Coordinates of C-alpha atoms in Angstrom, one line a residue:
Chain A
M1 CA -51.5 -75.9 -89.3
S2 CA -53.0 -78.4 -86.9
V3 CA -49.4 -79.6 -86.2
R4 CA -48.3 -76.1 -85.3
R5 CA -51.2 -75.5 -82.9
A6 CA -50.6 -78.8 -81.2
L7 CA -46.9 -78.0 -80.7
T8 CA -47.8 -74.6 -79.3
A9 CA -50.1 -76.1 -76.8
M10 CA -47.4 -78.5 -75.7
M11 CA -44.9 -75.7 -75.3
L12 CA -47.2 -73.4 -73.2
A13 CA -48.5 -75.8 -70.8
P14 CA -45.2 -76.5 -69.0
V15 CA -44.3 -72.8 -68.8
A16 CA -47.6 -72.1 -67.1
A17 CA -46.9 -74.9 -64.6
L18 CA -43.3 -73.7 -64.0
A19 CA -44.5 -70.2 -63.1
Q20 CA -46.9 -71.6 -60.5
P21 CA -44.8 -72.8 -57.5
A22 CA -45.1 -70.1 -54.9
A23 CA -41.9 -69.1 -53.2
L24 CA -41.5 -69.3 -49.5
S25 CA -42.4 -66.2 -47.6
P26 CA -39.6 -64.3 -45.9
A27 CA -41.0 -65.5 -42.5
E28 CA -40.9 -69.1 -43.7
K29 CA -37.3 -68.7 -44.9
T30 CA -36.3 -67.1 -41.6
G31 CA -37.9 -69.9 -39.7
F32 CA -36.0 -72.5 -41.6
A33 CA -32.7 -70.7 -41.4
G34 CA -33.2 -70.2 -37.6
R35 CA -33.6 -74.0 -37.2
V36 CA -30.4 -74.8 -39.1
E37 CA -28.5 -71.9 -37.3
S38 CA -29.2 -73.4 -33.9
C39 CA -27.4 -76.6 -34.9
W40 CA -24.5 -75.0 -36.7
T41 CA -21.5 -75.4 -34.4
L42 CA -18.7 -73.0 -35.1
A43 CA -15.3 -74.3 -34.3
Q44 CA -13.2 -71.5 -32.9
G45 CA -10.6 -70.1 -35.3
V46 CA -11.6 -72.3 -38.2
D47 CA -12.8 -70.8 -41.4
P48 CA -16.5 -72.0 -41.6
R49 CA -17.5 -70.5 -44.9
V50 CA -19.2 -72.9 -47.3
T51 CA -22.1 -73.1 -49.7
L52 CA -23.8 -76.4 -49.9
R53 CA -26.7 -77.8 -51.9
F54 CA -28.9 -80.7 -51.0
A55 CA -32.2 -82.4 -51.9
M56 CA -35.1 -82.6 -49.6
T57 CA -37.8 -85.3 -49.3
P58 CA -41.4 -84.3 -49.3
D59 CA -41.7 -84.8 -45.5
G60 CA -39.0 -82.1 -44.9
R61 CA -35.9 -84.2 -44.4
P62 CA -32.6 -83.7 -46.2
V63 CA -31.5 -86.5 -48.4
A64 CA -28.3 -87.6 -46.6
D65 CA -26.2 -88.5 -49.7
S66 CA -27.2 -85.5 -51.8
F67 CA -25.0 -82.9 -50.1
V68 CA -22.5 -81.2 -52.5
V69 CA -20.3 -78.1 -52.1
V70 CA -21.0 -75.2 -54.4
G71 CA -17.7 -73.6 -55.3
T72 CA -14.8 -74.4 -52.9
A73 CA -14.6 -74.8 -49.2
A74 CA -12.6 -76.6 -46.5
Q75 CA -13.7 -80.2 -46.0
T76 CA -14.2 -79.5 -42.3
A77 CA -16.5 -76.6 -43.1
F78 CA -18.5 -78.7 -45.4
E79 CA -18.8 -81.5 -42.8
A80 CA -19.8 -79.0 -40.0
A81 CA -22.5 -77.4 -42.2
R82 CA -23.8 -80.8 -43.3
R83 CA -24.0 -81.9 -39.7
A84 CA -26.0 -78.8 -38.8
V85 CA -28.6 -79.5 -41.5
L86 CA -28.9 -83.1 -40.6
R87 CA -28.9 -82.7 -36.9
C88 CA -31.8 -80.2 -36.8
A89 CA -33.8 -82.4 -39.2
R90 CA -34.6 -85.1 -36.7
A91 CA -38.3 -84.5 -36.9
G92 CA -38.2 -83.0 -40.3
Y93 CA -38.2 -79.3 -41.1
D94 CA -41.4 -77.4 -40.9
L95 CA -41.8 -76.4 -44.5
P96 CA -45.1 -76.0 -46.4
K97 CA -45.7 -79.4 -47.9
D98 CA -48.1 -78.0 -50.6
R99 CA -45.2 -76.0 -52.0
Y100 CA -42.6 -78.8 -52.1
D101 CA -41.4 -77.7 -55.5
A102 CA -40.2 -74.5 -53.9
W103 CA -37.9 -76.2 -51.5
D104 CA -37.1 -79.7 -52.9
L105 CA -33.6 -78.4 -53.6
I106 CA -32.0 -76.1 -51.1
E107 CA -28.7 -74.2 -51.2
I108 CA -27.4 -72.7 -48.0
T109 CA -24.5 -70.3 -47.7
F110 CA -22.9 -70.4 -44.3
T111 CA -20.8 -67.5 -43.2
A112 CA -19.7 -66.3 -39.8
D113 CA -20.3 -62.6 -40.6
G114 CA -22.9 -62.3 -37.9
I115 CA -20.6 -63.2 -35.1
G116 CA -17.5 -61.2 -35.9
A117 CA -14.1 -62.3 -37.0
M118 CA -13.5 -66.0 -36.6
S119 CA -9.8 -66.1 -37.4
Chain B
M1 CA -36.7 -85.8 -57.6
M2 CA -36.6 -88.4 -60.3
R3 CA -40.0 -87.3 -61.7
R4 CA -38.9 -83.6 -61.5
A5 CA -35.5 -84.2 -63.1
A6 CA -37.1 -86.1 -66.0
F7 CA -39.7 -83.3 -66.5
A8 CA -37.0 -80.7 -66.4
L9 CA -35.1 -82.5 -69.1
L10 CA -38.2 -82.7 -71.3
A11 CA -38.9 -79.0 -70.8
A12 CA -35.4 -78.1 -71.7
A13 CA -35.6 -80.1 -74.9
L14 CA -38.8 -78.4 -75.9
L15 CA -38.3 -74.9 -74.7
G16 CA -34.6 -74.2 -74.3
P17 CA -32.7 -73.3 -71.1
L18 CA -34.9 -70.5 -69.6
P19 CA -37.7 -72.6 -68.1
A20 CA -35.3 -75.3 -67.0
L21 CA -33.3 -72.7 -65.0
A22 CA -36.4 -71.4 -63.4
Q23 CA -37.5 -74.9 -62.5
D24 CA -34.2 -76.0 -61.0
A25 CA -33.4 -72.9 -59.0
P26 CA -32.9 -74.1 -55.5
L27 CA -34.3 -72.3 -52.4
R28 CA -31.4 -70.1 -51.4
I29 CA -30.7 -69.3 -47.8
E30 CA -27.9 -67.5 -46.1
I31 CA -26.9 -68.3 -42.5
T32 CA -24.6 -65.8 -40.8
E33 CA -24.6 -67.0 -37.3
G34 CA -24.0 -70.3 -35.6
V35 CA -23.6 -71.6 -32.1
V36 CA -20.1 -71.3 -30.6
R37 CA -20.3 -74.3 -28.4
P38 CA -18.3 -77.5 -28.0
M39 CA -19.1 -80.5 -30.2
P40 CA -20.6 -83.4 -28.3
V41 CA -18.2 -86.4 -28.6
A42 CA -18.6 -89.9 -27.2
L43 CA -15.6 -92.1 -26.5
R44 CA -16.2 -95.9 -26.4
F45 CA -13.0 -97.7 -25.7
E46 CA -12.9 -101.4 -24.7
D47 CA -10.4 -103.8 -23.2
A48 CA -9.1 -106.0 -26.0
G49 CA -6.9 -108.0 -23.6
G50 CA -5.0 -107.2 -20.4
A51 CA -5.5 -103.4 -20.5
G52 CA -6.7 -103.2 -16.9
E53 CA -6.4 -99.7 -15.5
L54 CA -4.8 -98.5 -18.7
L55 CA -8.1 -98.5 -20.4
G56 CA -9.5 -95.8 -18.1
D57 CA -6.2 -93.9 -18.1
I58 CA -5.9 -93.8 -21.9
T59 CA -9.5 -92.8 -22.3
A60 CA -9.0 -90.0 -19.7
V61 CA -6.0 -88.6 -21.6
I62 CA -7.9 -88.5 -24.9
A63 CA -10.9 -86.9 -23.2
D64 CA -8.7 -84.3 -21.5
D65 CA -6.9 -83.4 -24.7
L66 CA -10.2 -82.9 -26.6
N67 CA -11.9 -81.1 -23.7
G68 CA -8.9 -78.8 -23.2
T69 CA -9.3 -77.3 -26.6
G70 CA -12.7 -75.9 -25.7
L71 CA -14.0 -77.3 -29.1
F72 CA -15.3 -80.6 -27.8
E73 CA -17.2 -81.9 -24.8
M74 CA -17.3 -85.6 -23.9
T75 CA -20.9 -86.9 -23.6
E76 CA -22.2 -89.7 -21.4
P77 CA -25.7 -90.4 -22.8
E78 CA -28.2 -91.8 -20.2
S79 CA -29.2 -94.6 -22.6
S80 CA -26.0 -95.3 -24.5
P81 CA -26.6 -97.3 -27.7
A82 CA -24.9 -100.7 -27.7
T83 CA -21.5 -100.0 -29.4
G84 CA -18.4 -102.1 -30.1
F85 CA -15.3 -101.7 -32.0
D86 CA -16.2 -104.4 -34.5
R87 CA -19.9 -103.7 -34.6
T88 CA -21.8 -101.6 -37.1
V89 CA -22.6 -98.2 -35.6
D90 CA -26.3 -97.6 -34.8
Y91 CA -26.3 -94.1 -36.2
I92 CA -30.1 -93.6 -35.6
A93 CA -29.7 -94.5 -31.9
W94 CA -26.6 -92.3 -31.5
K95 CA -28.4 -89.4 -33.3
A96 CA -31.1 -89.5 -30.7
T97 CA -28.6 -88.8 -28.0
G98 CA -27.4 -85.6 -29.6
T99 CA -23.8 -87.0 -29.9
E100 CA -22.2 -85.6 -33.1
A101 CA -19.0 -87.6 -33.2
L102 CA -18.4 -91.1 -31.9
V103 CA -15.0 -92.7 -31.2
T104 CA -14.8 -96.4 -30.8
G105 CA -11.5 -98.0 -29.8
Q106 CA -9.7 -100.9 -28.2
V107 CA -6.8 -101.1 -25.8
A108 CA -4.7 -104.2 -25.3
L109 CA -1.5 -104.8 -23.2
E110 CA 0.7 -107.5 -24.7
G111 CA 3.9 -108.0 -22.8
D112 CA 5.5 -104.6 -22.6
S113 CA 3.6 -103.2 -25.5
V114 CA 0.4 -101.3 -25.6
M115 CA -1.8 -101.5 -28.6
L116 CA -4.5 -98.9 -29.3
R117 CA -7.0 -98.8 -32.1
F118 CA -9.7 -96.3 -32.9
R119 CA -12.3 -95.4 -35.4
L120 CA -14.1 -92.0 -35.7
F121 CA -17.6 -91.6 -36.9
D122 CA -19.7 -88.6 -38.0
V123 CA -23.0 -89.6 -36.4
F124 CA -25.3 -87.2 -38.3
A125 CA -23.6 -87.8 -41.7
G126 CA -23.9 -91.5 -40.9
Q127 CA -20.4 -92.4 -42.0
P128 CA -16.8 -92.8 -40.8
L129 CA -14.5 -89.8 -40.6
G130 CA -11.3 -91.3 -42.1
D131 CA -9.9 -94.7 -41.7
G132 CA -9.4 -96.6 -38.5
M133 CA -5.9 -96.5 -37.1
Q134 CA -3.7 -98.6 -34.8
F135 CA -0.8 -97.5 -32.6
V136 CA 1.6 -99.7 -30.8
S137 CA 3.9 -98.3 -28.2
P138 CA 6.1 -99.4 -25.3
R139 CA 4.0 -99.6 -22.1
E140 CA 5.6 -96.5 -20.6
G141 CA 4.7 -94.6 -23.8
W142 CA 1.0 -95.1 -23.5
R143 CA 0.4 -91.3 -22.9
R144 CA 2.0 -90.5 -26.2
A145 CA -0.2 -93.1 -28.0
A146 CA -3.3 -91.6 -26.4
H147 CA -2.2 -88.1 -27.5
K148 CA -1.7 -89.4 -31.0
I149 CA -5.3 -90.7 -31.1
A150 CA -6.6 -87.4 -29.8
D151 CA -4.5 -85.6 -32.4
Q152 CA -6.1 -87.6 -35.1
I153 CA -9.6 -86.9 -33.8
Y154 CA -8.8 -83.2 -33.5
A155 CA -7.3 -82.9 -37.0
R156 CA -10.1 -84.9 -38.7
I157 CA -12.9 -82.8 -37.2
T158 CA -11.3 -79.3 -37.3
G159 CA -9.0 -79.6 -40.3
E160 CA -6.2 -78.1 -38.3
T161 CA -2.8 -79.7 -37.8
P162 CA -2.6 -81.2 -34.3
Y163 CA -0.5 -80.4 -31.3
F164 CA -1.3 -82.8 -28.4
D165 CA 1.8 -85.0 -28.9
S166 CA 4.3 -82.3 -28.3
R167 CA 6.5 -81.1 -25.4
I168 CA 7.2 -77.8 -23.8
A169 CA 10.5 -76.6 -22.4
F170 CA 10.2 -74.2 -19.5
I171 CA 12.0 -72.7 -16.5
G172 CA 11.0 -74.3 -13.2
E173 CA 11.2 -72.0 -10.3
S174 CA 11.5 -72.7 -6.6
G175 CA 12.6 -71.0 -3.4
P176 CA 12.0 -67.4 -2.2
A177 CA 12.1 -64.6 -4.6
T178 CA 15.4 -63.3 -3.3
E179 CA 17.1 -66.7 -3.8
R180 CA 15.1 -68.2 -6.6
V181 CA 16.3 -71.5 -8.0
K182 CA 15.8 -71.8 -11.8
R183 CA 16.3 -74.9 -13.9
V184 CA 15.3 -76.0 -17.4
G185 CA 12.6 -78.6 -17.6
V186 CA 10.6 -80.3 -20.3
M187 CA 7.1 -81.7 -20.0
D188 CA 4.4 -83.1 -22.2
Y189 CA 2.1 -80.3 -23.5
D190 CA -0.4 -81.1 -20.8
G191 CA 2.1 -80.8 -17.9
A192 CA 2.7 -84.5 -17.4
G193 CA 6.1 -86.2 -17.5
V194 CA 8.3 -83.4 -16.2
K195 CA 12.0 -84.0 -16.8
W196 CA 14.7 -81.7 -15.4
L197 CA 17.6 -81.0 -17.7
T198 CA 19.8 -78.7 -15.7
S199 CA 20.9 -78.6 -12.1
K200 CA 19.7 -76.3 -9.4
D201 CA 23.1 -74.7 -9.1
D202 CA 23.1 -72.6 -12.3
L203 CA 20.9 -69.7 -13.0
V204 CA 19.3 -70.4 -16.4
L205 CA 16.8 -68.5 -18.7
S206 CA 15.0 -68.7 -22.0
P207 CA 14.9 -72.3 -23.2
R208 CA 14.2 -72.7 -26.9
F209 CA 13.6 -76.0 -28.8
S210 CA 15.3 -76.9 -32.1
P211 CA 12.9 -77.5 -35.0
D212 CA 13.4 -81.3 -34.6
G213 CA 12.8 -81.2 -30.8
Q214 CA 16.1 -82.9 -30.0
T215 CA 18.0 -79.9 -28.7
V216 CA 17.1 -77.1 -26.3
L217 CA 19.1 -73.8 -26.3
Y218 CA 19.2 -71.8 -23.1
T219 CA 21.0 -69.0 -21.5
S220 CA 23.3 -69.9 -18.6
F221 CA 24.9 -67.7 -15.9
A222 CA 27.2 -70.4 -14.7
S223 CA 30.3 -68.6 -15.8
G224 CA 29.2 -65.3 -14.3
V225 CA 28.4 -63.9 -17.8
P226 CA 25.3 -65.1 -19.6
Q227 CA 26.3 -67.5 -22.4
I228 CA 24.2 -69.6 -24.8
M229 CA 24.2 -73.4 -24.2
S230 CA 23.0 -76.2 -26.4
L231 CA 21.5 -79.1 -24.6
D232 CA 20.8 -82.6 -26.0
V233 CA 17.4 -83.6 -24.6
E234 CA 18.0 -87.3 -24.9
T235 CA 21.5 -87.5 -23.3
V236 CA 21.0 -84.4 -21.1
T237 CA 24.4 -83.0 -22.0
S238 CA 25.1 -79.3 -22.5
T239 CA 27.7 -77.6 -24.7
A240 CA 28.6 -73.9 -24.6
L241 CA 28.0 -72.2 -27.9
T242 CA 29.3 -68.8 -26.9
R243 CA 32.3 -68.3 -24.6
D244 CA 33.4 -64.7 -24.9
P245 CA 33.7 -63.4 -21.2
R246 CA 33.6 -59.8 -22.4
A247 CA 30.1 -60.2 -24.0
M248 CA 26.8 -61.3 -22.7
S249 CA 25.0 -63.6 -25.1
F250 CA 21.3 -64.5 -24.5
A251 CA 17.8 -64.9 -26.1
P252 CA 18.7 -67.5 -28.6
R253 CA 16.3 -68.9 -31.3
F254 CA 16.8 -71.5 -34.0
S255 CA 16.1 -70.7 -37.6
P256 CA 13.3 -72.9 -39.1
D257 CA 15.8 -75.1 -40.9
G258 CA 17.8 -75.6 -37.7
K259 CA 21.1 -74.5 -39.2
W260 CA 21.3 -71.0 -37.7
I261 CA 20.8 -69.4 -34.3
A262 CA 19.8 -65.8 -33.9
F263 CA 20.6 -64.3 -30.5
S264 CA 21.3 -61.1 -28.6
R265 CA 24.9 -60.0 -27.8
E266 CA 25.7 -57.2 -25.4
S267 CA 29.2 -55.8 -25.5
S268 CA 30.4 -52.4 -24.2
G269 CA 26.9 -51.4 -23.3
N270 CA 25.4 -52.0 -26.7
T271 CA 23.1 -54.9 -27.6
D272 CA 22.7 -56.1 -31.1
I273 CA 21.3 -59.2 -32.8
W274 CA 23.8 -61.7 -34.1
I275 CA 23.5 -65.0 -35.9
M276 CA 25.8 -68.0 -35.7
E277 CA 26.0 -71.2 -37.6
V278 CA 25.0 -74.3 -35.6
A279 CA 27.6 -76.4 -37.3
N280 CA 30.3 -73.8 -36.6
P281 CA 29.2 -71.6 -33.7
S282 CA 32.5 -69.8 -33.6
F283 CA 31.4 -68.2 -36.8
A284 CA 29.0 -65.4 -35.6
K285 CA 28.2 -62.0 -37.0
P286 CA 26.0 -59.1 -36.1
I287 CA 23.0 -58.4 -38.3
T288 CA 21.9 -55.2 -36.5
L289 CA 24.2 -52.3 -35.7
G290 CA 23.8 -49.1 -33.8
P291 CA 23.4 -47.8 -30.2
A292 CA 19.9 -49.1 -29.6
I293 CA 19.1 -52.2 -27.7
D294 CA 18.1 -54.8 -30.3
T295 CA 17.0 -58.2 -28.8
A296 CA 14.5 -61.1 -28.7
P297 CA 14.8 -62.2 -32.4
S298 CA 12.3 -64.7 -33.8
W299 CA 12.4 -66.1 -37.4
S300 CA 9.5 -66.2 -39.8
P301 CA 8.7 -69.9 -40.7
D302 CA 10.1 -69.5 -44.2
G303 CA 13.4 -68.2 -42.6
R304 CA 13.4 -65.1 -44.7
H305 CA 12.6 -62.5 -42.0
I306 CA 13.3 -61.9 -38.3
V307 CA 11.0 -60.0 -35.9
F308 CA 12.8 -58.4 -33.0
E309 CA 12.5 -55.9 -30.2
S310 CA 14.3 -52.6 -30.3
D311 CA 14.2 -49.3 -28.4
R312 CA 15.6 -47.3 -31.4
S313 CA 12.5 -45.2 -31.5
G314 CA 12.7 -44.2 -27.8
S315 CA 10.5 -47.1 -26.4
S316 CA 10.6 -50.8 -27.0
Q317 CA 8.8 -51.7 -30.2
L318 CA 8.7 -54.6 -32.7
Y319 CA 10.5 -54.5 -36.0
V320 CA 10.6 -56.9 -38.9
M321 CA 13.8 -57.1 -41.0
R322 CA 15.1 -59.4 -43.7
A323 CA 17.2 -62.3 -42.2
D324 CA 20.4 -60.6 -43.3
G325 CA 19.5 -57.6 -41.2
S326 CA 18.4 -55.3 -44.0
E327 CA 15.1 -53.3 -44.4
P328 CA 14.1 -53.1 -40.7
T329 CA 10.5 -51.9 -40.5
R330 CA 8.6 -51.0 -37.4
I331 CA 5.4 -52.9 -37.0
S332 CA 4.1 -52.0 -33.5
F333 CA 2.6 -48.7 -32.6
G334 CA -0.4 -49.3 -30.4
D335 CA -3.2 -46.9 -29.5
G336 CA -2.4 -45.1 -26.3
G337 CA 1.2 -46.0 -26.3
G338 CA 2.8 -48.8 -24.4
S339 CA 5.9 -50.8 -25.2
Y340 CA 6.1 -54.1 -27.1
G341 CA 8.5 -57.0 -26.7
E342 CA 9.2 -60.8 -26.7
P343 CA 7.9 -61.3 -30.2
A344 CA 7.2 -64.9 -31.5
W345 CA 6.5 -65.6 -35.1
S346 CA 3.6 -68.1 -35.6
P347 CA 4.6 -71.4 -37.3
R348 CA 1.8 -70.7 -39.7
G349 CA 3.4 -67.4 -40.6
D350 CA 0.2 -65.4 -40.3
R351 CA 0.6 -63.8 -36.8
I352 CA 3.3 -62.5 -34.5
A353 CA 2.6 -62.9 -30.8
F354 CA 4.0 -60.3 -28.4
T355 CA 4.0 -59.0 -24.8
R356 CA 2.6 -55.4 -24.5
Q357 CA 3.5 -53.4 -21.5
T358 CA 1.4 -50.5 -20.3
K359 CA 0.9 -48.7 -17.0
A360 CA -1.9 -51.1 -16.3
G361 CA 0.3 -54.2 -16.6
S362 CA 1.5 -56.5 -19.3
S363 CA -0.6 -58.5 -21.7
I364 CA 0.0 -60.9 -24.5
G365 CA -1.5 -60.3 -28.0
V366 CA -1.1 -61.1 -31.6
M367 CA -0.8 -59.0 -34.8
R368 CA -0.2 -59.7 -38.5
P369 CA 3.4 -59.5 -39.6
D370 CA 2.8 -56.1 -41.1
G371 CA 1.5 -54.8 -37.7
S372 CA -2.2 -54.8 -38.7
G373 CA -4.9 -56.6 -36.8
E374 CA -3.5 -56.2 -33.4
Q375 CA -5.5 -58.2 -30.8
L376 CA -4.8 -58.5 -27.1
L377 CA -5.6 -62.0 -25.7
S378 CA -5.3 -61.0 -22.1
E379 CA -5.7 -57.8 -20.3
G380 CA -4.6 -56.0 -17.2
G381 CA -2.5 -58.7 -15.8
R382 CA 1.1 -59.6 -15.7
D383 CA 1.4 -61.9 -18.6
S384 CA 4.5 -62.4 -20.8
G385 CA 6.6 -64.6 -23.0
P386 CA 4.1 -66.1 -25.5
S387 CA 5.2 -69.2 -27.4
W388 CA 3.2 -70.9 -30.2
A389 CA 1.8 -74.5 -30.3
P390 CA 3.1 -76.3 -33.4
N391 CA -0.1 -75.7 -35.2
G392 CA -0.2 -71.9 -34.6
R393 CA -3.6 -72.0 -33.0
V394 CA -2.8 -71.9 -29.3
L395 CA -0.3 -69.9 -27.2
I396 CA 1.4 -70.7 -23.9
F397 CA 2.7 -67.9 -21.7
T398 CA 3.8 -66.9 -18.2
R399 CA 1.3 -65.4 -15.8
L400 CA 2.6 -63.8 -12.6
T401 CA 0.1 -64.1 -9.8
A402 CA -0.6 -60.8 -8.0
D403 CA -0.2 -62.0 -4.4
D404 CA 2.9 -64.1 -4.2
E405 CA 4.8 -63.4 -7.4
V406 CA 4.7 -67.1 -8.3
P407 CA 4.8 -67.5 -12.1
Q408 CA 2.4 -70.1 -13.7
L409 CA 2.0 -71.2 -17.2
H410 CA -1.3 -70.6 -19.0
S411 CA -2.5 -71.3 -22.5
V412 CA -5.1 -69.5 -24.7
D413 CA -6.6 -70.0 -28.1
I414 CA -5.6 -67.5 -30.8
T415 CA -9.1 -66.1 -30.7
G416 CA -8.7 -65.2 -27.0
R417 CA -11.0 -68.0 -25.8
N418 CA -10.3 -71.0 -23.6
M419 CA -7.8 -69.3 -21.2
R420 CA -6.6 -72.0 -18.8
P421 CA -3.7 -72.8 -16.5
V422 CA -1.3 -75.7 -17.4
A423 CA -1.6 -78.5 -14.9
L424 CA 1.9 -78.3 -13.5
N425 CA 2.8 -78.7 -9.8
D426 CA 5.9 -76.4 -10.0
A427 CA 6.1 -72.7 -10.5
A428 CA 7.2 -72.1 -14.0
S429 CA 8.0 -69.4 -16.5
D430 CA 9.5 -68.8 -20.0
P431 CA 7.7 -71.6 -21.8
A432 CA 8.9 -72.7 -25.3
W433 CA 6.6 -75.1 -27.2
G434 CA 8.4 -77.7 -29.2
P435 CA 7.4 -79.4 -32.5
L436 CA 4.8 -82.1 -33.0
L437 CA 6.6 -85.4 -32.2
P438 CA 7.0 -88.0 -35.0

């Protein structure tokens, strides 16, 4: 009996902790996206679509060697998107440090849908 | 991250996959807009022995090639980080300048040979973009070596096949409009190194490169009746491929494998498209029949289809048929009418360039091979005769200026951006872009 209660306690504690990290607000997401957007250089006529995932340090900087492509994409699209994330991170992104768990891993999908046909 | 990863693993072991998924879900963002602006690139070439003025000349050619695409801009940071070909790149210092790509290189002149080396770095990724390369060329071939380096930079950053080290055949024009002298010339893609291939005595038209770039076909009026000539670019010798004095032969175009030539042949008032074998030009046969004017054939890059111009519907329109002449299908219609002509199939196979004529003037444009996705790249002018760069991303064409009827060559990106004149001192028309040189 005592063993079962101890096990139950061990199982519940982490679940409660996992549910706690508050997500970023839409405004915070938009602010972050806008920063990256301003650094994403679109080469004319080149398919820029790519989804990339990378880790962040607690001070708001991307971990340079953590970038990976999710799915498939042109190598040049990956490099252009990675450059955008790294270039705008010179002073670190302005993300809420008390909610680091909500953005310690980021996945960005880059499309050119907002600027019309690119090819 | 290490702490978090270990914790996630423990949670997974205890609780199964659900909490682990919730824990590892990344922050997901979608970005739909970027900045269409040139990429800042810094060139840092150094004299590795005897380069002298060549150092500046070569750097200028590379810079012009890259600037000319509209995709790059050369930067000259006020406080340029100390950089050398054999030194480790100070990425942090270069990042602070906003430069995104750094090219380091060396130029040396040894006897009659020029040696060029370069390395390309992605400044913000903090790593090289590909391996360093070295080119050695005869001194007089330094421009080609510079184009080769620019080609490498362009290809590695954009992922596109390059086009700087290529040539363009064209018709050079001089004299008054009533007594215009026309001759076939070839030049580097950027207008340098013009070489004239025919004399001023013969009226010539429509030069077209062979796939290997060693031969130029053109139409000559020397015999009084237009005939198709084959010209060896190296030896500058011409051979007549058609000789029938009762028929006009013109508008030739090589097949992608270089073994066939499609051309127009007019006889007894009727123009059809014919093909002839390069190895046996006396063997020629028509692949279109009928009273309509069928002309301006251009092969698809796989050699299976030909796009051409025909007035069989009452106005000049574009049609695609199989290479044996079967299954002709009209692909141009156009909102508001207008006629279409001078089709050129992209070497990538995905687009057909054309000239569209309306009451407002003539424009060049592109459409998919099925006729969809029509897009005009110029408007309201007097533009004609588009020809594709070997990578299918850029077009060169003839623009007739409004005031003095002097034709000039212009180039434009397939998206319609980066319209610019080709730096050429002579009036020129009817350009044909050759292949990328080996």
